[in-house]
């Protein structure tokens, strides 16, 4: 199988590569040091399996696995980590195995066998699984079979349109398949609801402005968007803005 190694520790990467060479029958197609690079490499190299650390910079392994699970043909994920407290979250992220460092050759062989069985027969979940208590750092927009990652910190507001949510961010806008209700729950406190179809990043509010017709609008700091605030959301929004 084609294997991608994702670990921020050079020695750990070298050990996994050496174990794979010892086992034989596998090809390392990429070696990266963070979750974001792992996603990029998966899109360009299409590995069969990813050997993934959890604690990594840029994006941790659990979040990277969630994004990978949303791909059209996701690779199998095997977590290789020094910490055992993430085991439950790892399997909720649809991992085929969870190996503790230092990884032993026989355990790696068994994990790769499980990955091969999944590749030959079983399908991973089509949608990225949820991980309770762990909010993502990026949203993922699908673009013709690939993924575009949008840093949550760059999101200005989220607007529901039919079955999609339009993410308005610093570099433009993209469609994501998350529900507005789900995003509100996942990022509780980061976004404020101003309408049944719109959430706005807390730091984006510049002012609330009432039109001659009595309609209240939220004026945003970046980009100057002017968005309607519903009467139902207005009292709670005013209370929240008092604390900004």
JSON list of C-alpha atoms in Angstrom, two decimals:
[
{"chain": "A", "resi": 1, "resn": "UNK", "atom": "CA", "xyz": [0.00, 0.00, 0.00]},
{"chain": "A", "resi": 2, "resn": "UNK", "atom": "CA", "xyz": [0.97, 3.64, -0.42]},
{"chain": "A", "resi": 3, "resn": "UNK", "atom": "CA", "xyz": [1.64, 5.17, 3.00]},
{"chain": "A", "resi": 4, "resn": "UNK", "atom": "CA", "xyz": [1.85, 8.76, 4.20]},
{"chain": "A", "resi": 5, "resn": "UNK", "atom": "CA", "xyz": [3.68, 9.51, 7.47]},
{"chain": "A", "resi": 6, "resn": "UNK", "atom": "CA", "xyz": [2.57, 12.58, 9.45]},
{"chain": "A", "resi": 7, "resn": "UNK", "atom": "CA", "xyz": [4.57, 13.36, 12.60]},
{"chain": "A", "resi": 8, "resn": "UNK", "atom": "CA", "xyz": [6.30, 16.50, 13.83]},
{"chain": "A", "resi": 9, "resn": "UNK", "atom": "CA", "xyz": [9.17, 14.51, 15.37]},
{"chain": "A", "resi": 10, "resn": "UNK", "atom": "CA", "xyz": [11.94, 13.63, 12.85]},
{"chain": "A", "resi": 11, "resn": "UNK", "atom": "CA", "xyz": [13.04, 10.56, 14.83]},
{"chain": "A", "resi": 12, "resn": "UNK", "atom": "CA", "xyz": [9.49, 9.21, 14.94]},
{"chain": "A", "resi": 13, "resn": "UNK", "atom": "CA", "xyz": [9.15, 9.70, 11.18]},
{"chain": "A", "resi": 14, "resn": "UNK", "atom": "CA", "xyz": [12.44, 7.90, 10.58]},
{"chain": "A", "resi": 15, "resn": "UNK", "atom": "CA", "xyz": [11.42, 5.00, 12.83]},
{"chain": "A", "resi": 16, "resn": "UNK", "atom": "CA", "xyz": [8.11, 4.50, 11.03]},
{"chain": "A", "resi": 17, "resn": "UNK", "atom": "CA", "xyz": [9.83, 4.63, 7.65]},
{"chain": "A", "resi": 18, "resn": "UNK", "atom": "CA", "xyz": [12.39, 2.05, 8.83]},
{"chain": "A", "resi": 19, "resn": "UNK", "atom": "CA", "xyz": [9.65, -0.26, 10.16]},
{"chain": "A", "resi": 20, "resn": "UNK", "atom": "CA", "xyz": [7.78, -0.03, 6.87]},
{"chain": "A", "resi": 21, "resn": "UNK", "atom": "CA", "xyz": [10.95, -0.91, 4.97]},
{"chain": "A", "resi": 22, "resn": "UNK", "atom": "CA", "xyz": [11.49, -3.86, 7.32]},
{"chain": "A", "resi": 23, "resn": "UNK", "atom": "CA", "xyz": [7.95, -5.13, 6.80]},
{"chain": "A", "resi": 24, "resn": "UNK", "atom": "CA", "xyz": [8.15, -4.72, 3.02]},
{"chain": "A", "resi": 25, "resn": "UNK", "atom": "CA", "xyz": [5.30, -4.46, 0.52]},
{"chain": "A", "resi": 26, "resn": "UNK", "atom": "CA", "xyz": [4.57, -0.80, 1.22]},
{"chain": "A", "resi": 27, "resn": "UNK", "atom": "CA", "xyz": [5.70, 2.50, -0.31]},
{"chain": "A", "resi": 28, "resn": "UNK", "atom": "CA", "xyz": [6.12, 5.79, 1.57]},
{"chain": "A", "resi": 29, "resn": "UNK", "atom": "CA", "xyz": [4.69, 8.44, -0.77]},
{"chain": "A", "resi": 30, "resn": "UNK", "atom": "CA", "xyz": [5.11, 11.46, 1.54]},
{"chain": "A", "resi": 31, "resn": "UNK", "atom": "CA", "xyz": [6.48, 12.47, 4.93]},
{"chain": "A", "resi": 32, "resn": "UNK", "atom": "CA", "xyz": [5.09, 15.60, 6.61]},
{"chain": "A", "resi": 33, "resn": "UNK", "atom": "CA", "xyz": [5.27, 17.31, 10.00]},
{"chain": "A", "resi": 34, "resn": "UNK", "atom": "CA", "xyz": [1.76, 18.68, 10.68]},
{"chain": "A", "resi": 35, "resn": "UNK", "atom": "CA", "xyz": [-1.92, 17.97, 10.05]},
{"chain": "A", "resi": 36, "resn": "UNK", "atom": "CA", "xyz": [-2.40, 20.71, 7.48]},
{"chain": "A", "resi": 37, "resn": "UNK", "atom": "CA", "xyz": [0.46, 19.37, 5.36]},
{"chain": "A", "resi": 38, "resn": "UNK", "atom": "CA", "xyz": [-0.97, 15.87, 5.76]},
{"chain": "A", "resi": 39, "resn": "UNK", "atom": "CA", "xyz": [-4.23, 16.98, 4.14]},
{"chain": "A", "resi": 40, "resn": "UNK", "atom": "CA", "xyz": [-2.40, 18.67, 1.27]},
{"chain": "A", "resi": 41, "resn": "UNK", "atom": "CA", "xyz": [-0.25, 15.58, 0.70]},
{"chain": "A", "resi": 42, "resn": "UNK", "atom": "CA", "xyz": [-3.28, 13.28, 0.78]},
{"chain": "A", "resi": 43, "resn": "UNK", "atom": "CA", "xyz": [-4.93, 15.35, -1.94]},
{"chain": "A", "resi": 44, "resn": "UNK", "atom": "CA", "xyz": [-1.85, 15.24, -4.17]},
{"chain": "A", "resi": 45, "resn": "UNK", "atom": "CA", "xyz": [-0.57, 11.72, -3.41]},
{"chain": "A", "resi": 46, "resn": "UNK", "atom": "CA", "xyz": [-3.81, 9.78, -2.62]},
{"chain": "A", "resi": 47, "resn": "UNK", "atom": "CA", "xyz": [-2.21, 7.35, -0.12]},
{"chain": "A", "resi": 48, "resn": "UNK", "atom": "CA", "xyz": [-4.01, 4.19, 0.97]},
{"chain": "A", "resi": 49, "resn": "UNK", "atom": "CA", "xyz": [-3.15, 4.73, 4.63]},
{"chain": "A", "resi": 50, "resn": "UNK", "atom": "CA", "xyz": [-1.91, 7.60, 6.82]},
{"chain": "A", "resi": 51, "resn": "UNK", "atom": "CA", "xyz": [0.25, 6.96, 9.88]},
{"chain": "A", "resi": 52, "resn": "UNK", "atom": "CA", "xyz": [-0.66, 10.03, 11.93]},
{"chain": "A", "resi": 53, "resn": "UNK", "atom": "CA", "xyz": [0.61, 11.56, 15.15]},
{"chain": "A", "resi": 54, "resn": "UNK", "atom": "CA", "xyz": [-2.00, 13.42, 17.23]},
{"chain": "A", "resi": 55, "resn": "UNK", "atom": "CA", "xyz": [-0.15, 16.28, 18.91]},
{"chain": "A", "resi": 56, "resn": "UNK", "atom": "CA", "xyz": [1.15, 18.31, 15.93]},
{"chain": "A", "resi": 57, "resn": "UNK", "atom": "CA", "xyz": [1.41, 22.04, 15.08]},
{"chain": "A", "resi": 58, "resn": "UNK", "atom": "CA", "xyz": [-0.84, 23.88, 12.59]},
{"chain": "A", "resi": 59, "resn": "UNK", "atom": "CA", "xyz": [-3.58, 21.25, 12.90]},
{"chain": "A", "resi": 60, "resn": "UNK", "atom": "CA", "xyz": [-3.60, 18.21, 15.18]},
{"chain": "A", "resi": 61, "resn": "UNK", "atom": "CA", "xyz": [-4.08, 14.67, 13.93]},
{"chain": "A", "resi": 62, "resn": "UNK", "atom": "CA", "xyz": [-7.64, 14.31, 15.20]},
{"chain": "A", "resi": 63, "resn": "UNK", "atom": "CA", "xyz": [-8.86, 17.32, 13.26]},
{"chain": "A", "resi": 64, "resn": "UNK", "atom": "CA", "xyz": [-6.93, 16.25, 10.17]},
{"chain": "A", "resi": 65, "resn": "UNK", "atom": "CA", "xyz": [-8.61, 12.83, 10.38]},
{"chain": "A", "resi": 66, "resn": "UNK", "atom": "CA", "xyz": [-12.04, 14.47, 10.51]},
{"chain": "A", "resi": 67, "resn": "UNK", "atom": "CA", "xyz": [-11.29, 16.38, 7.31]},
{"chain": "A", "resi": 68, "resn": "UNK", "atom": "CA", "xyz": [-9.90, 13.26, 5.64]},
{"chain": "A", "resi": 69, "resn": "UNK", "atom": "CA", "xyz": [-13.07, 11.34, 6.49]},
{"chain": "A", "resi": 70, "resn": "UNK", "atom": "CA", "xyz": [-15.03, 13.88, 4.44]},
{"chain": "A", "resi": 71, "resn": "UNK", "atom": "CA", "xyz": [-13.04, 13.15, 1.28]},
{"chain": "A", "resi": 72, "resn": "UNK", "atom": "CA", "xyz": [-14.60, 11.20, -1.58]},
{"chain": "A", "resi": 73, "resn": "UNK", "atom": "CA", "xyz": [-12.11, 8.32, -1.22]},
{"chain": "A", "resi": 74, "resn": "UNK", "atom": "CA", "xyz": [-10.53, 8.76, 2.22]},
{"chain": "A", "resi": 75, "resn": "UNK", "atom": "CA", "xyz": [-7.38, 6.92, 3.21]},
{"chain": "A", "resi": 76, "resn": "UNK", "atom": "CA", "xyz": [-7.36, 4.66, 6.24]},
{"chain": "A", "resi": 77, "resn": "UNK", "atom": "CA", "xyz": [-5.94, 6.43, 9.31]},
{"chain": "A", "resi": 78, "resn": "UNK", "atom": "CA", "xyz": [-3.71, 4.79, 11.91]},
{"chain": "A", "resi": 79, "resn": "UNK", "atom": "CA", "xyz": [-2.79, 7.02, 14.85]},
{"chain": "A", "resi": 80, "resn": "UNK", "atom": "CA", "xyz": [0.73, 6.70, 16.24]},
{"chain": "A", "resi": 81, "resn": "UNK", "atom": "CA", "xyz": [1.10, 8.66, 19.45]},
{"chain": "A", "resi": 82, "resn": "UNK", "atom": "CA", "xyz": [2.88, 8.76, 22.79]},
{"chain": "A", "resi": 83, "resn": "UNK", "atom": "CA", "xyz": [-0.38, 9.45, 24.67]},
{"chain": "A", "resi": 84, "resn": "UNK", "atom": "CA", "xyz": [-3.14, 6.96, 25.42]},
{"chain": "A", "resi": 85, "resn": "UNK", "atom": "CA", "xyz": [-5.80, 9.48, 26.52]},
{"chain": "A", "resi": 86, "resn": "UNK", "atom": "CA", "xyz": [-6.88, 10.19, 22.93]},
{"chain": "A", "resi": 87, "resn": "UNK", "atom": "CA", "xyz": [-7.88, 6.60, 22.12]},
{"chain": "A", "resi": 88, "resn": "UNK", "atom": "CA", "xyz": [-11.66, 7.11, 22.31]},
{"chain": "A", "resi": 89, "resn": "UNK", "atom": "CA", "xyz": [-11.55, 10.28, 20.21]},
{"chain": "A", "resi": 90, "resn": "UNK", "atom": "CA", "xyz": [-9.32, 8.50, 17.69]},
{"chain": "A", "resi": 91, "resn": "UNK", "atom": "CA", "xyz": [-11.86, 5.76, 17.06]},
{"chain": "A", "resi": 92, "resn": "UNK", "atom": "CA", "xyz": [-14.67, 8.32, 16.93]},
{"chain": "A", "resi": 93, "resn": "UNK", "atom": "CA", "xyz": [-12.59, 9.85, 14.12]},
{"chain": "A", "resi": 94, "resn": "UNK", "atom": "CA", "xyz": [-12.92, 6.52, 12.24]},
{"chain": "A", "resi": 95, "resn": "UNK", "atom": "CA", "xyz": [-9.30, 5.43, 12.77]},
{"chain": "A", "resi": 96, "resn": "UNK", "atom": "CA", "xyz": [-8.55, 1.79, 11.98]},
{"chain": "A", "resi": 97, "resn": "UNK", "atom": "CA", "xyz": [-6.02, 1.49, 14.81]},
{"chain": "A", "resi": 98, "resn": "UNK", "atom": "CA", "xyz": [-4.27, 3.39, 17.60]},
{"chain": "A", "resi": 99, "resn": "UNK", "atom": "CA", "xyz": [-0.59, 2.62, 18.21]},
{"chain": "A", "resi": 100, "resn": "UNK", "atom": "CA", "xyz": [1.42, 3.84, 21.19]},
{"chain": "A", "resi": 101, "resn": "UNK", "atom": "CA", "xyz": [5.01, 4.94, 20.69]},
{"chain": "A", "resi": 102, "resn": "UNK", "atom": "CA", "xyz": [7.52, 3.43, 20.44]},
{"chain": "A", "resi": 103, "resn": "UNK", "atom": "CA", "xyz": [5.60, 1.61, 17.71]},
{"chain": "A", "resi": 104, "resn": "UNK", "atom": "CA", "xyz": [6.42, -2.11, 17.50]},
{"chain": "A", "resi": 105, "resn": "UNK", "atom": "CA", "xyz": [6.77, -3.86, 14.15]},
{"chain": "A", "resi": 106, "resn": "UNK", "atom": "CA", "xyz": [4.13, -6.51, 14.90]},
{"chain": "A", "resi": 107, "resn": "UNK", "atom": "CA", "xyz": [1.55, -3.89, 15.96]},
{"chain": "A", "resi": 108, "resn": "UNK", "atom": "CA", "xyz": [2.25, -1.82, 12.86]},
{"chain": "A", "resi": 109, "resn": "UNK", "atom": "CA", "xyz": [1.85, -4.91, 10.67]},
{"chain": "A", "resi": 110, "resn": "UNK", "atom": "CA", "xyz": [-1.50, -5.69, 12.28]},
{"chain": "A", "resi": 111, "resn": "UNK", "atom": "CA", "xyz": [-2.68, -2.09, 11.80]},
{"chain": "A", "resi": 112, "resn": "UNK", "atom": "CA", "xyz": [-1.69, -2.13, 8.14]},
{"chain": "A", "resi": 113, "resn": "UNK", "atom": "CA", "xyz": [-3.56, -5.40, 7.70]},
{"chain": "A", "resi": 114, "resn": "UNK", "atom": "CA", "xyz": [-6.70, -3.76, 9.11]},
{"chain": "A", "resi": 115, "resn": "UNK", "atom": "CA", "xyz": [-6.19, -0.83, 6.77]},
{"chain": "A", "resi": 116, "resn": "UNK", "atom": "CA", "xyz": [-5.87, -3.21, 3.81]},
{"chain": "A", "resi": 117, "resn": "UNK", "atom": "CA", "xyz": [-9.09, -4.99, 4.81]},
{"chain": "A", "resi": 118, "resn": "UNK", "atom": "CA", "xyz": [-10.95, -1.71, 5.00]},
{"chain": "A", "resi": 119, "resn": "UNK", "atom": "CA", "xyz": [-9.54, -0.66, 1.64]},
{"chain": "A", "resi": 120, "resn": "UNK", "atom": "CA", "xyz": [-10.64, -3.93, 0.05]},
{"chain": "A", "resi": 121, "resn": "UNK", "atom": "CA", "xyz": [-14.10, -4.10, 1.53]},
{"chain": "A", "resi": 122, "resn": "UNK", "atom": "CA", "xyz": [-15.53, -1.72, 4.06]},
{"chain": "A", "resi": 123, "resn": "UNK", "atom": "CA", "xyz": [-16.25, 1.96, 3.40]},
{"chain": "A", "resi": 124, "resn": "UNK", "atom": "CA", "xyz": [-15.49, 4.73, 5.82]},
{"chain": "A", "resi": 125, "resn": "UNK", "atom": "CA", "xyz": [-18.24, 7.13, 6.84]},
{"chain": "A", "resi": 126, "resn": "UNK", "atom": "CA", "xyz": [-19.02, 9.60, 4.06]},
{"chain": "A", "resi": 127, "resn": "UNK", "atom": "CA", "xyz": [-19.32, 12.55, 6.43]},
{"chain": "A", "resi": 128, "resn": "UNK", "atom": "CA", "xyz": [-16.69, 13.70, 8.89]},
{"chain": "A", "resi": 129, "resn": "UNK", "atom": "CA", "xyz": [-17.56, 12.37, 12.38]},
{"chain": "A", "resi": 130, "resn": "UNK", "atom": "CA", "xyz": [-18.07, 14.69, 15.29]},
{"chain": "A", "resi": 131, "resn": "UNK", "atom": "CA", "xyz": [-15.68, 14.83, 18.21]},
{"chain": "A", "resi": 132, "resn": "UNK", "atom": "CA", "xyz": [-17.40, 16.05, 21.37]},
{"chain": "A", "resi": 133, "resn": "UNK", "atom": "CA", "xyz": [-15.62, 18.90, 23.10]},
{"chain": "A", "resi": 134, "resn": "UNK", "atom": "CA", "xyz": [-13.09, 19.59, 20.36]},
{"chain": "A", "resi": 135, "resn": "UNK", "atom": "CA", "xyz": [-13.87, 22.46, 18.01]},
{"chain": "A", "resi": 136, "resn": "UNK", "atom": "CA", "xyz": [-12.11, 22.53, 14.65]},
{"chain": "A", "resi": 137, "resn": "UNK", "atom": "CA", "xyz": [-9.56, 25.17, 13.75]},
{"chain": "A", "resi": 138, "resn": "UNK", "atom": "CA", "xyz": [-10.53, 24.98, 10.06]},
{"chain": "A", "resi": 139, "resn": "UNK", "atom": "CA", "xyz": [-13.68, 24.47, 8.01]},
{"chain": "A", "resi": 140, "resn": "UNK", "atom": "CA", "xyz": [-13.44, 22.34, 4.88]},
{"chain": "A", "resi": 141, "resn": "UNK", "atom": "CA", "xyz": [-15.08, 23.27, 1.57]},
{"chain": "A", "resi": 142, "resn": "UNK", "atom": "CA", "xyz": [-15.24, 20.56, -1.10]},
{"chain": "A", "resi": 143, "resn": "UNK", "atom": "CA", "xyz": [-14.10, 21.62, -4.55]},
{"chain": "A", "resi": 144, "resn": "UNK", "atom": "CA", "xyz": [-14.42, 19.00, -7.29]},
{"chain": "A", "resi": 145, "resn": "UNK", "atom": "CA", "xyz": [-13.16, 16.18, -5.12]},
{"chain": "A", "resi": 146, "resn": "UNK", "atom": "CA", "xyz": [-10.57, 18.26, -3.27]},
{"chain": "A", "resi": 147, "resn": "UNK", "atom": "CA", "xyz": [-10.73, 20.23, -0.02]},
{"chain": "A", "resi": 148, "resn": "UNK", "atom": "CA", "xyz": [-10.15, 23.92, 0.66]},
{"chain": "A", "resi": 149, "resn": "UNK", "atom": "CA", "xyz": [-9.35, 24.63, 4.29]},
{"chain": "A", "resi": 150, "resn": "UNK", "atom": "CA", "xyz": [-10.64, 27.87, 5.78]},
{"chain": "A", "resi": 151, "resn": "UNK", "atom": "CA", "xyz": [-9.17, 28.97, 9.14]},
{"chain": "A", "resi": 152, "resn": "UNK", "atom": "CA", "xyz": [-12.04, 29.57, 11.56]},
{"chain": "A", "resi": 153, "resn": "UNK", "atom": "CA", "xyz": [-10.19, 32.70, 12.75]},
{"chain": "A", "resi": 154, "resn": "UNK", "atom": "CA", "xyz": [-10.63, 34.18, 9.24]},
{"chain": "A", "resi": 155, "resn": "UNK", "atom": "CA", "xyz": [-14.41, 33.64, 9.08]},
{"chain": "A", "resi": 156, "resn": "UNK", "atom": "CA", "xyz": [-16.46, 36.85, 9.19]},
{"chain": "A", "resi": 157, "resn": "UNK", "atom": "CA", "xyz": [-19.95, 35.41, 8.98]},
{"chain": "A", "resi": 158, "resn": "UNK", "atom": "CA", "xyz": [-21.85, 32.28, 8.02]},
{"chain": "A", "resi": 159, "resn": "UNK", "atom": "CA", "xyz": [-25.06, 32.37, 6.00]},
{"chain": "A", "resi": 160, "resn": "UNK", "atom": "CA", "xyz": [-27.38, 29.44, 5.26]},
{"chain": "A", "resi": 161, "resn": "UNK", "atom": "CA", "xyz": [-28.47, 29.01, 1.65]},
{"chain": "A", "resi": 162, "resn": "UNK", "atom": "CA", "xyz": [-30.67, 26.00, 0.87]},
{"chain": "A", "resi": 163, "resn": "UNK", "atom": "CA", "xyz": [-28.72, 22.87, 1.95]},
{"chain": "A", "resi": 164, "resn": "UNK", "atom": "CA", "xyz": [-25.34, 24.62, 2.19]},
{"chain": "A", "resi": 165, "resn": "UNK", "atom": "CA", "xyz": [-23.74, 27.27, 4.39]},
{"chain": "A", "resi": 166, "resn": "UNK", "atom": "CA", "xyz": [-21.82, 30.09, 2.72]},
{"chain": "A", "resi": 167, "resn": "UNK", "atom": "CA", "xyz": [-18.63, 30.92, 4.63]},
{"chain": "A", "resi": 168, "resn": "UNK", "atom": "CA", "xyz": [-17.65, 34.57, 4.16]},
{"chain": "A", "resi": 169, "resn": "UNK", "atom": "CA", "xyz": [-14.00, 34.91, 5.08]},
{"chain": "A", "resi": 170, "resn": "UNK", "atom": "CA", "xyz": [-10.94, 37.09, 4.57]},
{"chain": "A", "resi": 171, "resn": "UNK", "atom": "CA", "xyz": [-10.18, 35.68, 1.10]},
{"chain": "A", "resi": 172, "resn": "UNK", "atom": "CA", "xyz": [-13.72, 35.44, -0.30]},
{"chain": "A", "resi": 173, "resn": "UNK", "atom": "CA", "xyz": [-16.48, 32.91, 0.19]},
{"chain": "A", "resi": 174, "resn": "UNK", "atom": "CA", "xyz": [-16.93, 29.14, 0.00]},
{"chain": "A", "resi": 175, "resn": "UNK", "atom": "CA", "xyz": [-19.69, 26.59, 0.49]},
{"chain": "A", "resi": 176, "resn": "UNK", "atom": "CA", "xyz": [-19.55, 24.01, 3.29]},
{"chain": "A", "resi": 177, "resn": "UNK", "atom": "CA", "xyz": [-21.92, 21.15, 3.98]},
{"chain": "A", "resi": 178, "resn": "UNK", "atom": "CA", "xyz": [-22.16, 21.75, 7.74]},
{"chain": "A", "resi": 179, "resn": "UNK", "atom": "CA", "xyz": [-25.48, 22.90, 9.16]},
{"chain": "A", "resi": 180, "resn": "UNK", "atom": "CA", "xyz": [-25.73, 26.38, 10.64]},
{"chain": "A", "resi": 181, "resn": "UNK", "atom": "CA", "xyz": [-27.12, 24.89, 13.86]},
{"chain": "A", "resi": 182, "resn": "UNK", "atom": "CA", "xyz": [-24.19, 22.48, 14.09]},
{"chain": "A", "resi": 183, "resn": "UNK", "atom": "CA", "xyz": [-21.65, 25.25, 13.52]},
{"chain": "A", "resi": 184, "resn": "UNK", "atom": "CA", "xyz": [-23.31, 27.40, 16.18]},
{"chain": "A", "resi": 185, "resn": "UNK", "atom": "CA", "xyz": [-23.06, 24.54, 18.70]},
{"chain": "A", "resi": 186, "resn": "UNK", "atom": "CA", "xyz": [-19.48, 23.61, 17.79]},
{"chain": "A", "resi": 187, "resn": "UNK", "atom": "CA", "xyz": [-18.19, 27.18, 17.99]},
{"chain": "A", "resi": 188, "resn": "UNK", "atom": "CA", "xyz": [-20.36, 28.36, 20.86]},
{"chain": "A", "resi": 189, "resn": "UNK", "atom": "CA", "xyz": [-19.34, 31.87, 21.88]},
{"chain": "A", "resi": 190, "resn": "UNK", "atom": "CA", "xyz": [-17.29, 32.56, 18.76]},
{"chain": "A", "resi": 191, "resn": "UNK", "atom": "CA", "xyz": [-20.27, 33.33, 16.51]},
{"chain": "A", "resi": 192, "resn": "UNK", "atom": "CA", "xyz": [-23.45, 35.20, 17.44]},
{"chain": "A", "resi": 193, "resn": "UNK", "atom": "CA", "xyz": [-26.78, 34.51, 15.76]},
{"chain": "A", "resi": 194, "resn": "UNK", "atom": "CA", "xyz": [-28.38, 37.59, 14.19]},
{"chain": "A", "resi": 195, "resn": "UNK", "atom": "CA", "xyz": [-30.98, 35.80, 12.07]},
{"chain": "A", "resi": 196, "resn": "UNK", "atom": "CA", "xyz": [-32.31, 32.28, 11.61]},
{"chain": "A", "resi": 197, "resn": "UNK", "atom": "CA", "xyz": [-29.99, 32.01, 8.59]},
{"chain": "A", "resi": 198, "resn": "UNK", "atom": "CA", "xyz": [-26.91, 33.95, 9.76]},
{"chain": "A", "resi": 199, "resn": "UNK", "atom": "CA", "xyz": [-24.12, 33.76, 12.34]},
{"chain": "A", "resi": 200, "resn": "UNK", "atom": "CA", "xyz": [-21.54, 36.55, 12.72]},
{"chain": "A", "resi": 201, "resn": "UNK", "atom": "CA", "xyz": [-18.07, 36.34, 14.30]},
{"chain": "A", "resi": 202, "resn": "UNK", "atom": "CA", "xyz": [-18.17, 38.15, 17.63]},
{"chain": "A", "resi": 203, "resn": "UNK", "atom": "CA", "xyz": [-15.21, 40.42, 16.84]},
{"chain": "A", "resi": 204, "resn": "UNK", "atom": "CA", "xyz": [-16.73, 41.52, 13.52]},
{"chain": "A", "resi": 205, "resn": "UNK", "atom": "CA", "xyz": [-19.48, 43.70, 14.95]},
{"chain": "A", "resi": 206, "resn": "UNK", "atom": "CA", "xyz": [-18.94, 47.41, 14.34]},
{"chain": "A", "resi": 207, "resn": "UNK", "atom": "CA", "xyz": [-22.41, 48.76, 15.15]},
{"chain": "A", "resi": 208, "resn": "UNK", "atom": "CA", "xyz": [-26.13, 48.07, 15.07]},
{"chain": "A", "resi": 209, "resn": "UNK", "atom": "CA", "xyz": [-27.97, 50.50, 12.83]},
{"chain": "A", "resi": 210, "resn": "UNK", "atom": "CA", "xyz": [-31.75, 51.03, 12.58]},
{"chain": "A", "resi": 211, "resn": "UNK", "atom": "CA", "xyz": [-33.21, 52.01, 9.21]},
{"chain": "A", "resi": 212, "resn": "UNK", "atom": "CA", "xyz": [-36.05, 54.56, 8.79]},
{"chain": "A", "resi": 213, "resn": "UNK", "atom": "CA", "xyz": [-38.37, 51.57, 8.34]},
{"chain": "A", "resi": 214, "resn": "UNK", "atom": "CA", "xyz": [-37.36, 50.22, 11.75]},
{"chain": "A", "resi": 215, "resn": "UNK", "atom": "CA", "xyz": [-35.22, 47.32, 10.51]},
{"chain": "A", "resi": 216, "resn": "UNK", "atom": "CA", "xyz": [-32.01, 46.77, 12.49]},
{"chain": "A", "resi": 217, "resn": "UNK", "atom": "CA", "xyz": [-28.82, 45.88, 10.63]},
{"chain": "A", "resi": 218, "resn": "UNK", "atom": "CA", "xyz": [-25.43, 44.73, 11.88]},
{"chain": "A", "resi": 219, "resn": "UNK", "atom": "CA", "xyz": [-22.50, 46.57, 10.29]},
{"chain": "A", "resi": 220, "resn": "UNK", "atom": "CA", "xyz": [-19.31, 44.51, 10.13]},
{"chain": "A", "resi": 221, "resn": "UNK", "atom": "CA", "xyz": [-15.78, 45.80, 10.66]},
{"chain": "A", "resi": 222, "resn": "UNK", "atom": "CA", "xyz": [-14.02, 43.95, 7.83]},
{"chain": "A", "resi": 223, "resn": "UNK", "atom": "CA", "xyz": [-15.52, 44.20, 4.36]},
{"chain": "A", "resi": 224, "resn": "UNK", "atom": "CA", "xyz": [-18.30, 46.54, 5.50]},
{"chain": "A", "resi": 225, "resn": "UNK", "atom": "CA", "xyz": [-21.11, 44.00, 5.11]},
{"chain": "A", "resi": 226, "resn": "UNK", "atom": "CA", "xyz": [-24.52, 45.17, 6.35]},
{"chain": "A", "resi": 227, "resn": "UNK", "atom": "CA", "xyz": [-26.69, 42.26, 7.54]},
{"chain": "A", "resi": 228, "resn": "UNK", "atom": "CA", "xyz": [-30.28, 42.24, 8.73]},
{"chain": "A", "resi": 229, "resn": "UNK", "atom": "CA", "xyz": [-30.92, 41.37, 12.38]},
{"chain": "A", "resi": 230, "resn": "UNK", "atom": "CA", "xyz": [-34.22, 39.61, 13.09]},
{"chain": "A", "resi": 231, "resn": "UNK", "atom": "CA", "xyz": [-36.52, 40.87, 15.84]},
{"chain": "A", "resi": 232, "resn": "UNK", "atom": "CA", "xyz": [-36.29, 37.50, 17.57]},
{"chain": "A", "resi": 233, "resn": "UNK", "atom": "CA", "xyz": [-32.47, 37.62, 17.77]},
{"chain": "A", "resi": 234, "resn": "UNK", "atom": "CA", "xyz": [-32.14, 41.32, 18.61]},
{"chain": "A", "resi": 235, "resn": "UNK", "atom": "CA", "xyz": [-32.60, 41.23, 22.44]},
{"chain": "A", "resi": 236, "resn": "UNK", "atom": "CA", "xyz": [-30.07, 38.43, 22.98]},
{"chain": "A", "resi": 237, "resn": "UNK", "atom": "CA", "xyz": [-27.65, 40.04, 20.52]},
{"chain": "A", "resi": 238, "resn": "UNK", "atom": "CA", "xyz": [-27.80, 43.38, 22.35]},
{"chain": "A", "resi": 239, "resn": "UNK", "atom": "CA", "xyz": [-27.07, 41.62, 25.63]},
{"chain": "A", "resi": 240, "resn": "UNK", "atom": "CA", "xyz": [-24.04, 39.88, 24.14]},
{"chain": "A", "resi": 241, "resn": "UNK", "atom": "CA", "xyz": [-22.68, 43.05, 22.54]},
{"chain": "A", "resi": 242, "resn": "UNK", "atom": "CA", "xyz": [-22.70, 44.84, 25.91]},
{"chain": "A", "resi": 243, "resn": "UNK", "atom": "CA", "xyz": [-19.80, 42.59, 26.92]},
{"chain": "A", "resi": 244, "resn": "UNK", "atom": "CA", "xyz": [-17.66, 43.26, 23.83]}
]
